[in-house]
Amino acid sequence: MADHRQSSDTPSSIPDDLIPEIISRLPARAVLRSRAICKLWRSIIDDDRFPHAHRRHQPHMPLLRLYRDGSLAPPELNPPHLRVRIEGIDLRARASQPVIRFAVAQEHKHAIESEEQRPRRDRNFRYIDPAKLSHPSAFDVHGSCDGVLLISHGWSIYAYNPATRCWADLPENDSTVIGFYVHRPSGNFHILLSNRLRRAEHWVFTMGHKVVQRRIPSPEFLSDQNRIRPACESPPALVSGNLHWLPQSFQSDRQLLAFDTVSETFRWMSPPNVDADGRALLELEGMLTMTVMRGERTVQLWVMPDYQQPAWFCKLLIEL
């Protein structure tokens, strides 16, 4: 059997080269506790490559954003708070798992408790200064990628890893988030933005050791009178390294908009040949999928089995 070298500050029964594989298969709460075991384990979890490795071994769970759940607020909080939480839905277990919880003071005159003062019995809470919010409910989820959430409060945008509870914030700007993805050639998280005022102007923010903002060419035929819908309203579907959006309200040809996350360029794609509008785009078993409503009680699932040779087929018809 091969001789595995071991670090002096790790458990002697675990070879060092197996530790990343073990940690990447743990649930988020266990990963968080594992940071306290030793320096080596902490360095593995804090490595920029860990979120992607961890995400590959976790079940895909749709996210729900919920408001005003009184059971979440610690009784020590005064005045009453607006509660916000994100839950991951495990479809196999038919159960939900808490991902992150917020409590926002509704009255600006009351100070928010500091990080050290907040209740220790539930460390999933995070308290947000209401003075930074345009409205107490100004909370949006813009997407998730490799286990990292992109969320915002008012004009402030944050990337958050629930497994490590690490935060990164972007400089405040006048842009709308339309996409969130990993740029595979560099391994960095990129955020695709549309200018709120000049809607035909698009930018990419690179999140790493340094935030870099870069302007990119906008989709052809897009003007300042129309826009790509925000990701919090119409999440794009990530399939084969491309983001995809449903036809925008201003389009007459009903083409799908696609964005290559490697070359970071836009293009247009043909939708299924149906006489009804798509209701949602999603990834299903690795395929680009569109849901189409036919009448009030019939749903069709149209799929593109081979992304390199685009052709749509009706995979499933559901009678409600």
Coordinates of C-alpha atoms in Angstrom, one line a residue:
M1 CA 0.0 0.0 0.0
A2 CA 1.2 3.5 -0.8
D3 CA 2.9 5.5 2.0
H4 CA 0.8 8.6 2.6
R5 CA 2.6 11.5 4.3
Q6 CA 0.7 13.1 7.1
S7 CA 0.8 16.6 8.7
S8 CA 1.6 16.9 12.3
D9 CA -1.6 18.9 13.1
T10 CA -4.1 16.5 11.5
P11 CA -5.6 13.2 12.8
S12 CA -3.0 10.5 12.2
S13 CA -5.5 8.0 10.8
I14 CA -6.5 10.1 7.7
P15 CA -4.1 10.5 4.8
D16 CA -3.7 14.1 3.8
D17 CA -4.6 13.5 0.1
L18 CA -8.0 12.1 1.2
I19 CA -9.0 15.0 3.4
P20 CA -10.3 17.3 0.6
E21 CA -12.4 14.4 -0.8
I22 CA -13.9 13.7 2.6
I23 CA -14.7 17.3 3.5
S24 CA -16.2 18.1 0.1
R25 CA -18.8 15.4 0.8
L26 CA -20.0 16.7 4.1
P27 CA -23.1 18.8 4.6
A28 CA -22.7 22.5 5.0
R29 CA -23.1 22.5 8.8
A30 CA -20.4 19.8 9.2
V31 CA -18.1 21.8 6.9
L32 CA -18.5 24.8 9.1
R33 CA -17.6 22.8 12.2
S34 CA -14.7 21.2 10.4
R35 CA -12.8 24.5 10.2
A36 CA -12.1 24.2 13.9
I37 CA -10.3 20.8 13.7
C38 CA -6.9 22.0 12.5
K39 CA -5.1 24.5 10.3
L40 CA -4.9 22.1 7.4
W41 CA -8.6 21.5 7.3
R42 CA -9.3 25.2 7.6
S43 CA -7.0 26.0 4.7
I44 CA -8.8 23.4 2.6
I45 CA -12.2 24.9 3.3
D46 CA -11.0 28.5 2.8
D47 CA -9.4 27.6 -0.6
D48 CA -11.1 29.4 -3.5
R49 CA -11.6 26.0 -5.3
F50 CA -13.5 24.4 -2.4
P51 CA -17.0 25.8 -3.2
H52 CA -17.0 24.1 -6.6
A53 CA -15.7 20.8 -5.2
H54 CA -18.2 20.9 -2.4
R55 CA -21.1 21.7 -4.7
R56 CA -20.5 18.8 -7.0
H57 CA -21.2 16.3 -4.1
Q58 CA -24.4 18.1 -2.8
P59 CA -28.0 17.4 -3.9
H60 CA -29.6 20.0 -6.2
M61 CA -32.1 21.9 -4.1
P62 CA -34.5 24.6 -5.3
L63 CA -34.4 27.7 -3.2
L64 CA -37.4 29.5 -1.6
R65 CA -37.3 33.0 -0.2
L66 CA -39.8 33.4 2.7
Y67 CA -40.8 36.5 4.7
R68 CA -42.3 37.1 8.1
D69 CA -41.9 33.8 9.9
G70 CA -42.3 34.7 13.6
S71 CA -40.9 31.5 14.8
L72 CA -37.4 32.5 13.5
A73 CA -37.0 35.6 15.6
P74 CA -35.2 35.2 19.0
P75 CA -37.4 36.4 21.8
E76 CA -34.6 38.8 22.9
L77 CA -35.1 41.0 19.9
N78 CA -37.0 44.2 20.5
P79 CA -38.7 45.9 18.6
P80 CA -40.5 43.4 16.3
H81 CA -38.5 42.5 13.3
L82 CA -39.1 41.7 9.7
R83 CA -37.8 38.1 9.2
V84 CA -36.4 36.9 5.9
R85 CA -35.1 33.4 5.2
I86 CA -33.9 31.2 2.4
E87 CA -34.8 27.5 2.5
G88 CA -33.3 24.8 0.3
I89 CA -36.0 22.2 -0.7
D90 CA -34.7 18.6 -0.8
L91 CA -37.1 17.0 -3.3
R92 CA -36.0 13.5 -2.5
A93 CA -36.5 13.8 1.2
R94 CA -39.6 16.1 0.8
A95 CA -38.1 18.4 3.4
S96 CA -36.6 21.8 3.6
Q97 CA -33.3 22.9 5.0
P98 CA -32.5 26.4 6.3
V99 CA -29.8 28.1 4.3
I100 CA -29.7 31.6 5.7
R101 CA -31.9 33.8 7.9
F102 CA -32.1 37.5 8.4
A103 CA -33.8 39.8 10.9
V104 CA -34.2 43.4 9.9
A105 CA -35.3 46.1 12.3
Q106 CA -38.4 47.9 11.1
E107 CA -37.8 51.0 13.1
H108 CA -34.7 53.0 12.1
K109 CA -34.3 54.6 15.6
H110 CA -33.4 51.2 17.1
A111 CA -29.8 50.0 16.8
I112 CA -29.0 46.6 15.4
E113 CA -27.1 44.3 17.7
S114 CA -23.5 43.7 16.9
E115 CA -22.0 40.5 15.7
E116 CA -20.8 39.7 19.2
Q117 CA -24.1 40.6 20.9
R118 CA -26.4 38.5 18.8
P119 CA -27.9 35.3 20.4
R120 CA -25.5 32.4 20.3
R121 CA -28.3 29.8 20.2
D122 CA -28.9 30.5 16.5
R123 CA -25.8 31.6 14.7
N124 CA -27.7 31.5 11.3
F125 CA -29.1 34.9 11.9
R126 CA -27.6 38.0 10.4
Y127 CA -28.8 41.4 11.4
I128 CA -28.9 44.2 8.8
D129 CA -28.8 47.9 9.5
P130 CA -32.2 49.2 8.3
A131 CA -30.7 52.6 7.5
K132 CA -29.0 50.9 4.5
L133 CA -32.3 49.7 3.1
S134 CA -34.7 51.6 0.8
H135 CA -37.5 49.5 2.2
P136 CA -37.4 46.8 4.9
S137 CA -38.4 44.1 2.4
A138 CA -35.8 45.2 -0.2
F139 CA -34.2 41.7 -0.1
D140 CA -33.6 39.8 -3.3
V141 CA -32.0 36.5 -4.3
H142 CA -30.2 36.8 -7.7
G143 CA -28.8 33.3 -8.0
S144 CA -26.6 30.5 -6.7
C145 CA -23.5 29.0 -8.2
D146 CA -21.2 26.3 -6.8
G147 CA -22.8 26.7 -3.4
V148 CA -22.4 30.5 -3.2
L149 CA -25.5 32.7 -3.0
L150 CA -25.8 36.1 -4.6
I151 CA -28.2 38.3 -2.6
S152 CA -28.9 42.0 -2.1
H153 CA -30.3 44.4 0.5
G154 CA -31.4 47.6 -1.1
W155 CA -28.4 48.8 -3.2
S156 CA -25.9 46.5 -1.6
I157 CA -25.0 43.2 -3.2
Y158 CA -23.4 40.3 -1.3
A159 CA -21.9 36.9 -2.2
Y160 CA -22.4 34.4 0.7
N161 CA -21.2 30.9 1.2
P162 CA -23.5 29.1 3.7
A163 CA -21.0 26.3 4.2
T164 CA -18.2 28.7 5.5
R165 CA -20.3 31.7 6.4
C166 CA -17.9 33.9 4.4
W167 CA -19.2 37.1 2.9
A168 CA -18.0 39.4 0.1
D169 CA -19.7 42.6 -0.9
L170 CA -19.6 44.6 -4.1
P171 CA -19.2 48.3 -4.3
E172 CA -22.6 50.0 -4.5
N173 CA -23.5 50.8 -8.2
D174 CA -26.5 51.7 -10.3
S175 CA -26.8 48.3 -12.0
T176 CA -29.2 45.4 -12.0
V177 CA -28.0 41.8 -11.6
I178 CA -29.0 39.7 -14.6
G179 CA -26.7 36.7 -14.1
F180 CA -24.3 34.9 -11.8
Y181 CA -21.8 32.3 -12.9
V182 CA -18.3 30.8 -12.5
H183 CA -15.9 31.8 -15.3
R184 CA -14.4 28.3 -15.8
P185 CA -11.1 29.4 -17.5
S186 CA -10.2 31.6 -14.4
G187 CA -12.2 29.9 -11.7
N188 CA -13.6 33.2 -10.5
F189 CA -17.2 34.1 -9.8
H190 CA -18.5 36.6 -12.3
I191 CA -21.6 38.8 -12.0
L192 CA -23.4 40.0 -15.1
L193 CA -24.9 43.5 -14.7
S194 CA -27.2 45.8 -16.7
N195 CA -27.1 49.5 -16.1
R196 CA -30.4 50.7 -14.5
L197 CA -30.4 53.9 -16.5
R198 CA -28.7 52.9 -19.8
R199 CA -30.2 49.5 -20.2
A200 CA -28.2 48.6 -23.3
E201 CA -25.0 48.9 -21.2
H202 CA -23.7 45.7 -19.6
W203 CA -20.8 45.0 -17.3
V204 CA -19.1 42.0 -15.8
F205 CA -17.9 42.1 -12.1
T206 CA -15.1 39.6 -11.3
M207 CA -15.1 38.6 -7.6
G208 CA -11.7 37.3 -6.3
H209 CA -9.0 38.9 -4.2
K210 CA -9.9 42.1 -6.1
V211 CA -13.2 43.2 -7.6
V212 CA -12.8 44.1 -11.2
Q213 CA -15.5 45.8 -13.3
R214 CA -15.4 45.4 -17.1
R215 CA -17.8 46.6 -19.8
I216 CA -18.8 44.0 -22.5
P217 CA -20.7 44.3 -25.8
S218 CA -24.5 44.3 -25.4
P219 CA -26.9 42.0 -27.3
E220 CA -27.7 43.1 -30.8
F221 CA -30.9 45.1 -31.2
L222 CA -31.0 45.9 -27.5
S223 CA -31.6 49.6 -26.8
D224 CA -32.0 51.9 -23.8
Q225 CA -35.8 51.6 -24.1
N226 CA -35.8 47.9 -23.2
R227 CA -33.9 45.6 -20.9
I228 CA -33.1 42.1 -19.9
R229 CA -35.2 41.2 -16.9
P230 CA -33.4 41.0 -13.5
A231 CA -32.3 37.6 -12.3
C232 CA -34.4 38.0 -9.2
E233 CA -37.5 38.2 -11.4
S234 CA -36.6 35.8 -14.2
P235 CA -33.6 33.6 -13.3
P236 CA -31.6 32.5 -16.3
A237 CA -31.0 28.8 -16.9
L238 CA -27.4 27.7 -16.9
V239 CA -26.8 24.9 -19.4
S240 CA -23.6 23.8 -21.2
G241 CA -21.8 26.9 -19.9
N242 CA -24.4 29.3 -21.2
L243 CA -27.0 31.4 -19.4
H244 CA -30.4 31.5 -21.1
W245 CA -33.3 33.9 -20.8
L246 CA -36.9 33.7 -22.0
P247 CA -38.0 36.0 -24.8
Q248 CA -38.0 39.6 -23.4
S249 CA -41.2 41.6 -23.5
F250 CA -40.0 44.0 -26.2
Q251 CA -39.2 41.2 -28.7
S252 CA -41.5 40.4 -31.6
D253 CA -39.6 37.4 -32.9
R254 CA -39.7 35.5 -29.5
Q255 CA -36.0 34.5 -29.7
L256 CA -34.2 33.2 -26.7
L257 CA -31.2 35.2 -25.4
A258 CA -28.1 33.3 -24.5
F259 CA -24.8 34.3 -22.9
D260 CA -21.6 32.3 -23.3
T261 CA -19.9 32.4 -19.8
V262 CA -16.5 31.5 -21.3
S263 CA -16.3 34.1 -24.1
E264 CA -18.7 36.4 -22.3
T265 CA -20.7 37.2 -25.4
F266 CA -24.4 37.4 -26.1
R267 CA -26.3 35.7 -29.0
W268 CA -29.9 34.8 -30.0
M269 CA -31.3 31.2 -30.1
S270 CA -34.5 29.8 -31.7
P271 CA -37.2 28.7 -29.3
P272 CA -39.4 25.6 -29.8
N273 CA -41.7 25.8 -32.7
V274 CA -45.0 26.2 -30.7
D275 CA -47.7 28.7 -30.9
A276 CA -47.6 29.5 -27.2
D277 CA -45.1 31.5 -25.1
G278 CA -42.7 29.7 -22.7
R279 CA -43.3 30.2 -19.0
A280 CA -39.9 29.1 -17.7
L281 CA -36.4 28.0 -18.7
L282 CA -34.6 25.4 -16.6
E283 CA -31.9 22.7 -16.7
L284 CA -33.4 19.2 -16.7
E285 CA -31.0 16.2 -16.7
G286 CA -28.3 18.4 -18.3
M287 CA -30.7 19.6 -21.1
L288 CA -32.1 23.1 -21.8
T289 CA -35.8 22.8 -21.0
M290 CA -38.7 25.2 -21.6
T291 CA -42.2 24.8 -20.0
V292 CA -45.1 25.8 -22.2
M293 CA -48.7 26.3 -21.1
R294 CA -51.3 25.0 -23.6
G295 CA -54.7 26.3 -22.4
E296 CA -55.4 26.4 -18.7
R297 CA -54.7 22.7 -17.8
T298 CA -51.9 21.4 -20.0
V299 CA -48.2 21.9 -19.5
Q300 CA -45.6 20.8 -22.1
L301 CA -41.8 20.2 -21.4
W302 CA -39.7 21.0 -24.5
V303 CA -36.1 19.9 -24.3
M304 CA -32.9 20.3 -26.3
P305 CA -31.1 16.9 -26.0
D306 CA -27.9 18.0 -27.9
Y307 CA -26.8 21.5 -27.2
Q308 CA -24.2 21.4 -30.0
Q309 CA -26.9 20.5 -32.6
P310 CA -29.9 22.6 -31.3
A311 CA -33.2 21.0 -31.9
W312 CA -36.3 21.0 -29.6
F313 CA -38.5 18.0 -28.8
C314 CA -41.6 17.7 -26.6
K315 CA -40.5 15.3 -23.8
L316 CA -43.5 15.4 -21.6
L317 CA -47.1 16.5 -21.5
I318 CA -48.8 17.0 -18.2
E319 CA -52.6 17.4 -17.7
L320 CA -53.4 19.3 -14.6

